Amino acid sequence: MASSAPHIPHHVAIVMDGNGRWATRRFLPRIAGHKQGVESLRRCVKACVERGVAVLTVFAFSSENWNRPVEEVSGLMELMVGALAREVPKLSADGVRLHFVGERAGLSLKMVNGLLDAEAATAHNTRLVLNVCFNYGGRWDIAQAAAKLAARGEAITELSLDRAMALAHVPDPDLFIRTGGEQRLSNFLLWQSAYAELFFSDKLWPEFDEAALDEAIAAFQGRERRFGQTSAQVSSTAAA
């Protein structure tokens, strides 16, 4: 007999957009918005754990973000290092396992070591997988997967590419959320989001709270996920 309980998305992915605009509207430096964004992420992680989400993937810094003003980029790097030192013990205590996904070649040694230490410190946790995409791009991900297969001499197929992706350790996202009012993917999880349900929120990321997350989840629960099948096929499978 099928369960009547609302289905919680197993994997939620979020483009955390709007930090800079949040700060600008308050006549604050843009980095103040990013600091407030860390608070919002902390709140979101807690809410996902409470609601039974198994995987949360967030877009923290894209490969294109290096083109932003130098002071903003350096401020983001400092913020990341500080957040690692401050947040990792609490995340570990809450059962959160951290994965940092993205190109590390252009990062400082201090940053790379910080990422490795955070992953090691939380490796035993099982309550929530938190993927932080840092210096990441969807096109980079596809290219690095293809290059990895070519270097091994493996055939490039849909299955082999999928297994070589940077997020191969988790299932594809069920729900893709973007805050800030923009309605585009912005080179985030291009391969993995082929069948994700998209939800666009007008809230700037620092304003995104538990109620906003619940709104996105409710929208997800109201959709029929067909994966290429017909509605009749989906209904038949659900009934069985």
XYZ file of N, CA and C in Angstrom:
720
model
N 0.847 -1.191 0.000
C 0.000 0.000 0.000
C 0.883 1.241 0.000
N 0.599 2.202 -0.877
C 1.420 3.402 -0.986
C 1.229 4.297 0.220
N 2.308 4.937 0.665
C 2.238 5.854 1.799
C 1.600 7.168 1.378
N 0.793 7.748 2.292
C 0.141 9.029 2.009
C 0.967 10.208 2.515
N 2.104 9.908 3.159
C 2.936 10.984 3.701
C 3.570 11.781 2.561
N 3.646 13.103 2.686
C 4.269 13.927 1.643
C 5.723 13.510 1.419
N 6.141 13.480 0.178
C 7.483 13.043 -0.172
C 8.479 14.190 -0.009
N 9.465 13.986 0.834
C 10.525 14.973 1.027
C 11.612 14.716 -0.010
N 12.074 15.745 -0.720
C 13.146 15.526 -1.699
C 14.389 14.964 -1.020
N 14.958 13.939 -1.625
C 16.170 13.326 -1.063
C 17.349 14.291 -1.173
N 17.450 14.971 -2.315
C 18.596 15.839 -2.601
C 18.083 17.208 -3.038
N 18.459 18.231 -2.301
C 18.103 19.613 -2.621
C 19.372 20.363 -3.024
N 19.317 21.065 -4.144
C 20.439 21.891 -4.605
C 19.999 23.348 -4.612
N 20.887 24.250 -4.203
C 20.523 25.664 -4.093
C 21.588 26.575 -4.682
N 21.152 27.476 -5.560
C 21.980 28.608 -5.984
C 21.668 29.737 -5.013
N 22.622 30.070 -4.155
C 22.398 31.049 -3.078
C 22.656 32.463 -3.610
N 21.700 33.001 -4.335
C 21.890 34.264 -5.040
C 21.253 35.432 -4.283
N 21.909 36.583 -4.346
C 21.321 37.802 -3.795
C 22.031 38.408 -2.610
N 23.165 37.839 -2.203
C 23.895 38.384 -1.046
C 24.324 39.834 -1.274
N 24.918 40.087 -2.453
C 25.399 41.436 -2.749
C 24.274 42.446 -2.813
N 23.176 42.083 -3.449
C 22.039 42.996 -3.554
C 21.415 43.269 -2.189
N 21.385 42.240 -1.345
C 20.865 42.417 0.017
C 21.676 43.487 0.748
N 22.994 43.429 0.613
C 23.869 44.394 1.281
C 23.725 45.787 0.659
N 23.700 45.857 -0.664
C 23.616 47.141 -1.360
C 22.346 47.900 -0.973
N 21.244 47.188 -0.845
C 19.974 47.822 -0.472
C 20.025 48.392 0.945
N 20.961 47.917 1.732
C 21.118 48.410 3.106
C 22.331 49.323 3.250
N 22.881 49.744 2.100
C 24.044 50.635 2.058
C 25.235 50.047 2.816
N 25.383 48.732 2.677
C 26.485 48.004 3.307
C 27.425 47.486 2.225
N 28.690 47.207 2.564
C 29.591 46.587 1.575
C 29.077 45.206 1.204
N 29.367 44.775 -0.020
C 28.842 43.496 -0.503
C 29.260 42.314 0.378
N 30.459 42.391 0.974
C 30.920 41.286 1.806
C 30.004 41.091 3.018
N 29.340 42.170 3.467
C 28.390 42.045 4.580
C 27.229 41.139 4.189
N 26.850 41.199 2.922
C 25.798 40.320 2.437
C 26.232 38.868 2.431
N 27.493 38.635 2.063
C 28.002 37.263 2.061
C 28.096 36.710 3.489
N 28.449 37.565 4.436
C 28.481 37.136 5.842
C 27.080 36.756 6.313
N 26.093 37.552 5.920
C 24.715 37.238 6.274
C 24.268 35.962 5.565
N 24.822 35.733 4.374
C 24.509 34.515 3.638
C 24.972 33.264 4.352
N 26.084 33.356 5.081
C 26.567 32.221 5.878
C 25.551 31.884 6.960
N 24.962 32.927 7.568
C 23.932 32.716 8.585
C 22.728 31.998 7.981
N 22.357 32.399 6.779
C 21.228 31.775 6.106
C 21.517 30.313 5.776
N 22.756 30.032 5.370
C 23.139 28.648 5.087
C 23.075 27.808 6.352
N 23.543 28.347 7.461
C 23.485 27.632 8.727
C 22.035 27.257 9.062
N 21.144 28.209 8.861
C 19.719 28.007 9.127
C 19.135 26.940 8.186
N 19.556 26.989 6.930
C 19.045 26.055 5.920
C 19.522 24.630 6.196
N 20.770 24.474 6.583
C 21.309 23.153 6.906
C 20.501 22.536 8.049
N 20.274 23.325 9.083
C 19.502 22.846 10.235
C 18.095 22.428 9.814
N 17.472 23.249 8.974
C 16.111 22.959 8.520
C 16.069 21.695 7.677
N 17.079 21.484 6.834
C 17.125 20.278 6.008
C 17.266 19.029 6.870
N 18.107 19.103 7.895
C 18.275 17.979 8.811
C 16.940 17.662 9.490
N 16.265 18.692 9.953
C 14.991 18.505 10.662
C 13.908 17.929 9.762
N 13.951 18.260 8.473
C 12.902 17.817 7.551
C 13.221 16.482 6.878
N 14.404 15.958 7.112
C 14.733 14.649 6.565
C 15.354 14.662 5.182
N 15.834 15.830 4.735
C 16.581 15.894 3.481
C 17.920 15.194 3.703
N 18.315 14.341 2.772
C 19.543 13.555 2.958
C 20.775 14.240 2.389
N 20.597 15.033 1.313
C 21.721 15.685 0.644
C 21.349 17.133 0.338
N 22.242 18.042 0.687
C 22.088 19.462 0.353
C 23.342 19.897 -0.395
N 23.159 20.436 -1.600
C 24.283 20.912 -2.401
C 24.100 22.398 -2.664
N 25.092 23.210 -2.310
C 24.967 24.659 -2.469
C 26.092 25.202 -3.335
N 25.758 26.260 -4.074
C 26.718 26.920 -4.961
C 27.337 28.080 -4.190
N 28.552 27.875 -3.679
C 29.189 28.880 -2.834
C 30.043 29.860 -3.627
N 30.737 29.350 -4.658
C 31.643 30.206 -5.430
C 31.847 29.551 -6.786
N 31.437 30.247 -7.830
C 31.540 29.665 -9.173
C 32.895 29.969 -9.795
N 33.226 29.223 -10.819
C 34.481 29.473 -11.530
C 34.460 30.835 -12.213
N 33.265 31.382 -12.442
C 33.137 32.717 -13.047
C 33.253 33.837 -12.017
N 33.095 33.500 -10.727
C 33.137 34.536 -9.691
C 34.510 35.176 -9.521
N 35.560 34.542 -10.091
C 36.890 35.154 -10.033
C 36.902 36.490 -10.771
N 35.924 36.718 -11.637
C 35.864 37.963 -12.406
C 35.246 39.119 -11.622
N 34.812 38.871 -10.417
C 34.251 39.937 -9.580
C 35.374 40.835 -9.059
N 35.004 42.005 -8.471
C 36.042 42.901 -7.945
C 36.991 42.177 -6.995
N 38.276 42.535 -7.063
C 39.312 41.850 -6.285
C 39.002 41.853 -4.793
N 38.517 42.997 -4.275
C 38.256 43.079 -2.839
C 37.127 42.136 -2.419
N 36.153 41.942 -3.316
C 35.056 41.025 -2.982
C 35.550 39.586 -2.990
N 36.370 39.232 -3.974
C 36.893 37.864 -4.061
C 37.773 37.549 -2.854
N 38.665 38.469 -2.505
C 39.547 38.228 -1.354
C 38.736 38.145 -0.064
N 37.688 38.964 0.018
C 36.812 38.912 1.194
C 36.083 37.584 1.288
N 35.664 37.056 0.151
C 34.992 35.757 0.125
C 35.936 34.641 0.562
N 37.196 34.738 0.135
C 38.169 33.720 0.525
C 38.404 33.746 2.040
N 38.545 34.947 2.585
C 38.727 35.074 4.035
C 37.508 34.568 4.785
N 36.329 34.863 4.242
C 35.086 34.421 4.864
C 35.005 32.895 4.876
N 35.442 32.283 3.782
C 35.406 30.827 3.679
C 36.330 30.182 4.708
N 37.542 30.714 4.826
C 38.503 30.167 5.798
C 37.965 30.304 7.221
N 37.409 31.471 7.530
C 36.855 31.703 8.862
C 35.659 30.809 9.144
N 34.800 30.644 8.132
C 33.610 29.812 8.306
C 33.989 28.353 8.552
N 35.045 27.890 7.876
C 35.497 26.516 8.077
C 35.897 26.287 9.532
N 36.702 27.193 10.040
C 37.183 27.049 11.418
C 36.042 27.119 12.431
N 35.070 27.961 12.123
C 33.984 28.204 13.070
C 32.857 27.174 12.967
N 32.516 26.775 11.757
C 31.317 25.978 11.545
C 31.539 24.462 11.596
N 32.720 24.003 11.225
C 32.938 22.560 11.107
C 32.644 21.795 12.398
N 33.111 22.238 13.574
C 32.791 21.481 14.795
C 31.280 21.352 15.035
N 30.540 22.428 14.782
C 29.087 22.383 14.978
C 28.426 21.469 13.950
N 28.854 21.556 12.702
C 28.301 20.693 11.667
C 28.560 19.226 11.987
N 29.773 18.944 12.450
C 30.123 17.569 12.790
C 29.260 17.052 13.935
N 29.043 17.898 14.939
C 28.203 17.517 16.074
C 26.763 17.250 15.649
N 26.324 17.916 14.578
C 24.955 17.749 14.082
C 24.831 16.606 13.076
N 25.928 15.881 12.845
C 25.876 14.728 11.949
C 25.981 15.062 10.476
N 26.579 16.214 10.157
C 26.683 16.659 8.764
C 28.053 16.266 8.193
N 28.035 15.665 7.029
C 29.282 15.311 6.344
C 29.546 16.298 5.222
N 30.708 16.906 5.219
C 31.065 17.922 4.237
C 31.835 17.347 3.056
N 31.452 17.795 1.869
C 32.224 17.539 0.659
C 32.400 18.875 -0.049
N 33.613 19.194 -0.456
C 33.852 20.407 -1.232
C 34.096 19.995 -2.675
N 33.274 20.513 -3.552
C 33.258 20.079 -4.946
C 33.710 21.222 -5.841
N 34.745 20.995 -6.635
C 35.220 22.032 -7.537
C 36.715 21.910 -7.800
N 37.212 22.781 -8.644
C 38.628 22.788 -9.008
C 39.447 23.406 -7.882
N 40.460 22.683 -7.415
C 41.271 23.187 -6.301
C 42.624 23.731 -6.745
N 42.943 23.551 -8.013
C 44.266 23.947 -8.507
C 44.543 25.436 -8.310
N 43.539 26.296 -8.412
C 43.769 27.727 -8.304
C 43.650 28.283 -6.898
N 43.405 27.420 -5.921
C 43.221 27.873 -4.548
C 44.553 27.886 -3.786
N 44.605 28.702 -2.730
C 45.824 28.755 -1.917
C 45.991 27.451 -1.153
N 47.223 27.173 -0.745
C 47.508 25.955 0.023
C 46.733 25.957 1.334
N 46.621 27.127 1.957
C 45.876 27.246 3.209
C 44.418 26.867 3.004
N 43.834 27.330 1.892
C 42.444 27.024 1.597
C 42.256 25.537 1.327
N 43.128 24.971 0.500
C 43.024 23.547 0.158
C 43.140 22.686 1.409
N 44.092 23.004 2.276
C 44.264 22.236 3.513
C 43.043 22.368 4.411
N 42.446 23.562 4.423
C 41.233 23.775 5.212
C 40.082 22.912 4.719
N 39.945 22.808 3.412
C 38.887 21.978 2.833
C 39.116 20.503 3.162
N 40.369 20.060 3.016
C 40.697 18.660 3.310
C 40.459 18.325 4.782
N 40.855 19.234 5.663
C 40.669 19.008 7.106
C 39.190 18.930 7.465
N 38.386 19.798 6.855
C 36.940 19.808 7.134
C 36.289 18.512 6.656
N 36.709 18.036 5.487
C 36.156 16.777 4.981
C 36.544 15.610 5.881
N 37.794 15.604 6.328
C 38.266 14.511 7.187
C 37.558 14.521 8.537
N 37.333 15.726 9.077
C 36.721 15.858 10.402
C 35.261 15.418 10.418
N 34.616 15.438 9.261
C 33.188 15.096 9.208
C 32.909 13.801 8.445
N 33.951 13.081 8.070
C 33.815 11.912 7.193
C 32.945 10.807 7.786
N 32.822 10.757 9.104
C 32.070 9.679 9.756
C 30.583 9.985 9.875
N 30.159 11.190 9.514
C 28.774 11.598 9.737
C 27.835 11.075 8.651
N 26.576 10.833 9.041
C 25.624 10.208 8.115
C 24.255 10.885 8.075
N 24.053 11.926 8.862
C 22.705 12.512 8.939
C 22.375 13.361 7.710
N 23.346 14.115 7.218
C 23.157 14.946 6.027
C 24.491 15.078 5.308
N 24.483 14.917 3.998
C 25.659 15.211 3.181
C 25.513 16.646 2.685
N 26.482 17.490 3.012
C 26.481 18.882 2.567
C 27.600 19.064 1.546
N 27.212 19.196 0.288
C 28.173 19.467 -0.777
C 28.288 20.971 -0.977
N 29.462 21.515 -0.767
C 29.703 22.938 -0.988
C 30.483 23.076 -2.290
N 29.821 23.588 -3.318
C 30.477 23.743 -4.623
C 31.262 25.045 -4.624
N 32.574 24.915 -4.628
C 33.471 26.047 -4.458
C 34.484 26.037 -5.595
N 34.557 27.123 -6.352
C 35.339 27.175 -7.585
C 34.853 26.072 -8.532
N 33.531 26.045 -8.691
C 32.858 25.000 -9.449
C 32.113 25.596 -10.636
N 32.008 24.824 -11.696
C 31.174 25.169 -12.840
C 30.665 23.892 -13.472
N 29.433 23.896 -13.941
C 28.864 22.703 -14.543
C 29.611 22.242 -15.770
N 30.054 23.190 -16.600
C 30.814 22.826 -17.794
C 32.181 22.248 -17.414
N 32.804 22.838 -16.393
C 34.069 22.294 -15.881
C 33.868 20.851 -15.438
N 32.767 20.581 -14.770
C 32.502 19.242 -14.249
C 32.409 18.218 -15.377
N 31.679 18.566 -16.430
C 31.543 17.657 -17.569
C 32.893 17.452 -18.255
N 33.646 18.553 -18.419
C 34.951 18.470 -19.079
C 35.940 17.640 -18.268
N 35.954 17.833 -16.928
C 36.908 17.070 -16.117
C 36.544 15.593 -16.105
N 35.249 15.291 -16.159
C 34.830 13.887 -16.192
C 35.279 13.226 -17.495
N 35.097 13.940 -18.611
C 35.516 13.401 -19.914
C 37.033 13.216 -19.966
N 37.768 14.203 -19.415
C 39.226 14.117 -19.404
C 39.707 12.943 -18.550
N 39.022 12.728 -17.438
C 39.378 11.614 -16.549
C 39.216 10.274 -17.271
N 38.101 10.137 -17.998
C 37.846 8.895 -18.731
C 38.853 8.701 -19.860
N 39.149 9.800 -20.557
C 40.112 9.725 -21.664
C 41.495 9.312 -21.156
N 41.891 9.847 -19.998
C 43.195 9.516 -19.428
C 43.280 8.047 -19.041
N 42.146 7.485 -18.657
C 42.111 6.065 -18.281
C 41.946 5.157 -19.496
N 41.635 5.757 -20.646
C 41.380 4.969 -21.841
C 40.017 4.319 -21.839
N 39.099 4.865 -21.038
C 37.742 4.316 -20.952
C 36.841 4.954 -21.998
N 35.870 4.184 -22.457
C 34.888 4.711 -23.410
C 34.042 5.778 -22.720
N 33.756 6.857 -23.446
C 32.927 7.922 -22.888
C 31.475 7.635 -23.247
N 30.731 7.174 -22.258
C 29.312 6.890 -22.410
C 28.542 7.702 -21.374
N 27.229 7.683 -21.489
C 26.422 8.415 -20.509
C 26.672 7.889 -19.105
N 26.759 6.561 -18.957
C 26.970 5.964 -17.642
C 28.361 6.256 -17.103
N 29.401 6.110 -17.953
C 30.768 6.347 -17.475
C 30.987 7.815 -17.127
N 30.394 8.720 -17.903
C 30.485 10.148 -17.582
C 29.834 10.427 -16.242
N 28.671 9.850 -16.040
C 27.937 10.078 -14.794
C 28.769 9.668 -13.582
N 29.465 8.532 -13.733
C 30.264 8.019 -12.622
C 31.556 8.794 -12.402
N 31.944 9.596 -13.407
C 33.168 10.395 -13.289
C 32.901 11.833 -12.862
N 31.645 12.177 -12.700
C 31.289 13.542 -12.292
C 31.730 13.813 -10.858
N 31.884 15.089 -10.543
C 32.365 15.482 -9.218
C 31.357 15.181 -8.112
N 30.091 14.954 -8.478
C 29.069 14.634 -7.483
C 28.591 13.191 -7.621
N 29.460 12.325 -8.103
C 29.083 10.921 -8.295
C 28.789 10.208 -6.975
N 29.194 10.801 -5.855
C 28.984 10.165 -4.550
C 27.562 10.333 -4.022
N 26.717 11.104 -4.721
C 25.327 11.299 -4.295
C 24.389 11.175 -5.502
N 23.113 10.858 -5.265
C 22.153 10.830 -6.378
C 21.941 12.240 -6.927
N 21.396 12.328 -8.128
C 21.113 13.634 -8.726
C 20.086 14.405 -7.891
N 20.136 15.737 -7.947
C 19.177 16.533 -7.161
C 17.737 16.317 -7.611
N 16.841 16.288 -6.646
C 15.406 16.206 -6.922
C 14.821 17.604 -7.072
N 15.284 18.516 -6.222
C 14.761 19.875 -6.183
C 15.906 20.868 -6.325
N 15.802 21.741 -7.306
C 16.813 22.765 -7.591
C 16.184 24.125 -7.275
N 16.736 24.809 -6.275
C 16.211 26.103 -5.839
C 17.193 27.194 -6.222
N 16.679 28.287 -6.765
C 17.504 29.478 -6.956
C 16.807 30.659 -6.299
N 17.534 31.363 -5.448
C 16.986 32.556 -4.804
C 17.369 33.797 -5.607
N 16.863 34.941 -5.191
C 17.285 36.212 -5.779
C 16.481 36.673 -6.980
N 15.454 35.910 -7.366
C 14.579 36.356 -8.440
C 15.030 36.042 -9.848
N 16.267 35.566 -10.015
C 16.748 35.214 -11.351
C 16.259 33.808 -11.706
N 16.038 33.571 -12.996
C 15.516 32.273 -13.424
C 16.437 31.646 -14.466
N 17.580 31.211 -13.996
C 18.545 30.531 -14.854
C 19.417 29.615 -13.991
N 20.103 28.674 -14.641
C 20.930 27.705 -13.915
C 22.314 28.240 -13.589
N 22.802 29.198 -14.387
C 24.108 29.812 -14.153
C 25.235 28.789 -14.003
N 25.245 27.804 -14.903
C 26.353 26.849 -14.966
C 26.486 26.007 -13.694
N 25.369 25.719 -13.048
C 25.381 24.918 -11.819
C 24.731 23.557 -12.065
N 25.463 22.494 -11.805
C 24.951 21.127 -11.895
C 24.213 20.867 -13.214
N 24.830 21.262 -14.323
C 24.177 21.139 -15.625
C 23.835 19.686 -15.952
N 24.755 18.770 -15.691
C 24.528 17.356 -15.970
C 23.528 16.766 -14.981
N 23.728 17.066 -13.715
C 22.966 16.412 -12.652
C 21.509 16.883 -12.567
N 21.211 18.065 -13.097
C 19.869 18.634 -12.944
C 18.937 18.337 -14.115
N 19.289 17.349 -14.920
C 18.491 17.040 -16.111
C 17.012 16.809 -15.782
N 16.733 16.189 -14.639
C 15.353 15.914 -14.255
C 14.980 16.520 -12.903
N 15.743 17.498 -12.451
C 15.409 18.170 -11.194
C 14.185 19.067 -11.384
N 13.403 19.204 -10.336
C 12.298 20.159 -10.338
C 12.876 21.526 -9.973
N 12.591 22.528 -10.789
C 13.147 23.862 -10.579
C 12.181 24.740 -9.790
N 12.744 25.474 -8.830
C 11.932 26.403 -8.032
C 12.719 27.705 -7.896
N 12.104 28.806 -8.324
C 12.756 30.113 -8.270
C 12.069 30.991 -7.231
N 12.865 31.476 -6.292
C 12.339 32.315 -5.214
C 12.776 33.764 -5.416
N 11.875 34.693 -5.176
C 12.209 36.119 -5.267
C 12.995 36.594 -4.050
N 13.037 35.787 -3.009
C 13.775 36.184 -1.807
C 15.275 36.206 -2.088
N 15.955 37.222 -1.591
C 17.414 37.230 -1.645
C 17.920 36.184 -0.656
N 19.094 35.598 -0.923
C 19.546 34.483 -0.097
C 19.566 34.794 1.399
N 20.034 35.966 1.859
C 20.015 36.215 3.300
C 18.615 36.225 3.904
N 17.588 36.346 3.066
C 16.202 36.364 3.535
C 15.552 34.983 3.481
N 16.253 34.024 2.895
C 15.677 32.693 2.694
C 15.673 31.947 4.024
N 14.477 31.669 4.533
C 14.346 31.052 5.858
C 13.616 29.715 5.767
N 13.255 29.187 6.933
C 12.595 27.879 6.984
C 11.272 27.882 6.215
N 10.531 28.979 6.320
C 9.247 29.061 5.619
C 9.448 29.044 4.099
N 10.510 29.702 3.639
C 10.809 29.719 2.204
C 11.218 28.330 1.721
N 11.978 27.615 2.544
C 12.352 26.238 2.198
C 11.113 25.355 2.134
N 10.226 25.525 3.102
C 8.996 24.737 3.115
C 8.132 25.038 1.889
N 8.132 26.286 1.444
C 7.383 26.655 0.244
C 7.933 25.923 -0.980
N 9.258 25.862 -1.083
C 9.890 25.162 -2.205
C 9.592 23.665 -2.156
N 9.657 23.086 -0.960
C 9.377 21.657 -0.805
C 7.917 21.362 -1.134
N 7.008 22.247 -0.709
C 5.582 22.062 -1.002
C 5.332 22.109 -2.513
N 6.035 23.023 -3.205
C 5.893 23.106 -4.659
C 6.389 21.816 -5.306
N 7.500 21.286 -4.795
C 8.048 20.013 -5.282
C 7.039 18.884 -5.085
N 6.415 18.850 -3.910
C 5.468 17.780 -3.587
C 4.214 17.830 -4.460
N 3.929 19.008 -5.008
C 2.746 19.154 -5.841
C 2.977 18.836 -7.312
N 4.193 18.457 -7.657
C 4.509 18.166 -9.057
C 4.564 16.670 -9.329
N 4.260 16.317 -10.554
C 4.347 14.929 -10.983
C 5.659 14.726 -11.728
N 6.492 13.838 -11.232
C 7.792 13.577 -11.834
C 7.668 12.357 -12.731
N 7.745 12.579 -14.039
C 7.451 11.514 -14.996
C 8.706 10.851 -15.577
N 9.830 11.538 -15.603
C 11.082 10.969 -16.134
C 10.876 10.339 -17.520
N 10.115 11.033 -18.367
C 9.891 10.567 -19.726
C 8.681 9.667 -19.898
N 8.070 9.233 -18.801
C 6.895 8.376 -18.888
C 5.625 9.222 -19.025
N 4.500 8.561 -19.203
C 3.212 9.252 -19.224
C 2.657 9.336 -17.810
N 1.673 10.198 -17.613
C 1.025 10.308 -16.301
C 0.400 8.986 -15.890
N -0.182 8.266 -16.868
C -0.818 6.982 -16.567
C 0.205 5.966 -16.067
N 1.395 5.968 -16.675
C 2.448 5.036 -16.236
C 2.906 5.361 -14.814
N 3.066 6.652 -14.542
C 3.498 7.079 -13.212
C 2.462 6.686 -12.166
N 1.187 6.912 -12.473
C 0.102 6.578 -11.537
C 0.045 5.076 -11.289
N 0.255 4.295 -12.343
C 0.239 2.834 -12.220
C 1.373 2.331 -11.326
N 2.561 2.924 -11.512
C 3.726 2.555 -10.689
C 3.510 2.917 -9.234
N 2.946 4.118 -9.008
C 2.705 4.590 -7.648
C 1.687 3.695 -6.939
N 0.644 3.279 -7.663
C -0.381 2.419 -7.094
C 0.184 1.053 -6.716
N 1.095 0.553 -7.572
C 1.700 -0.760 -7.311
C 2.595 -0.703 -6.088
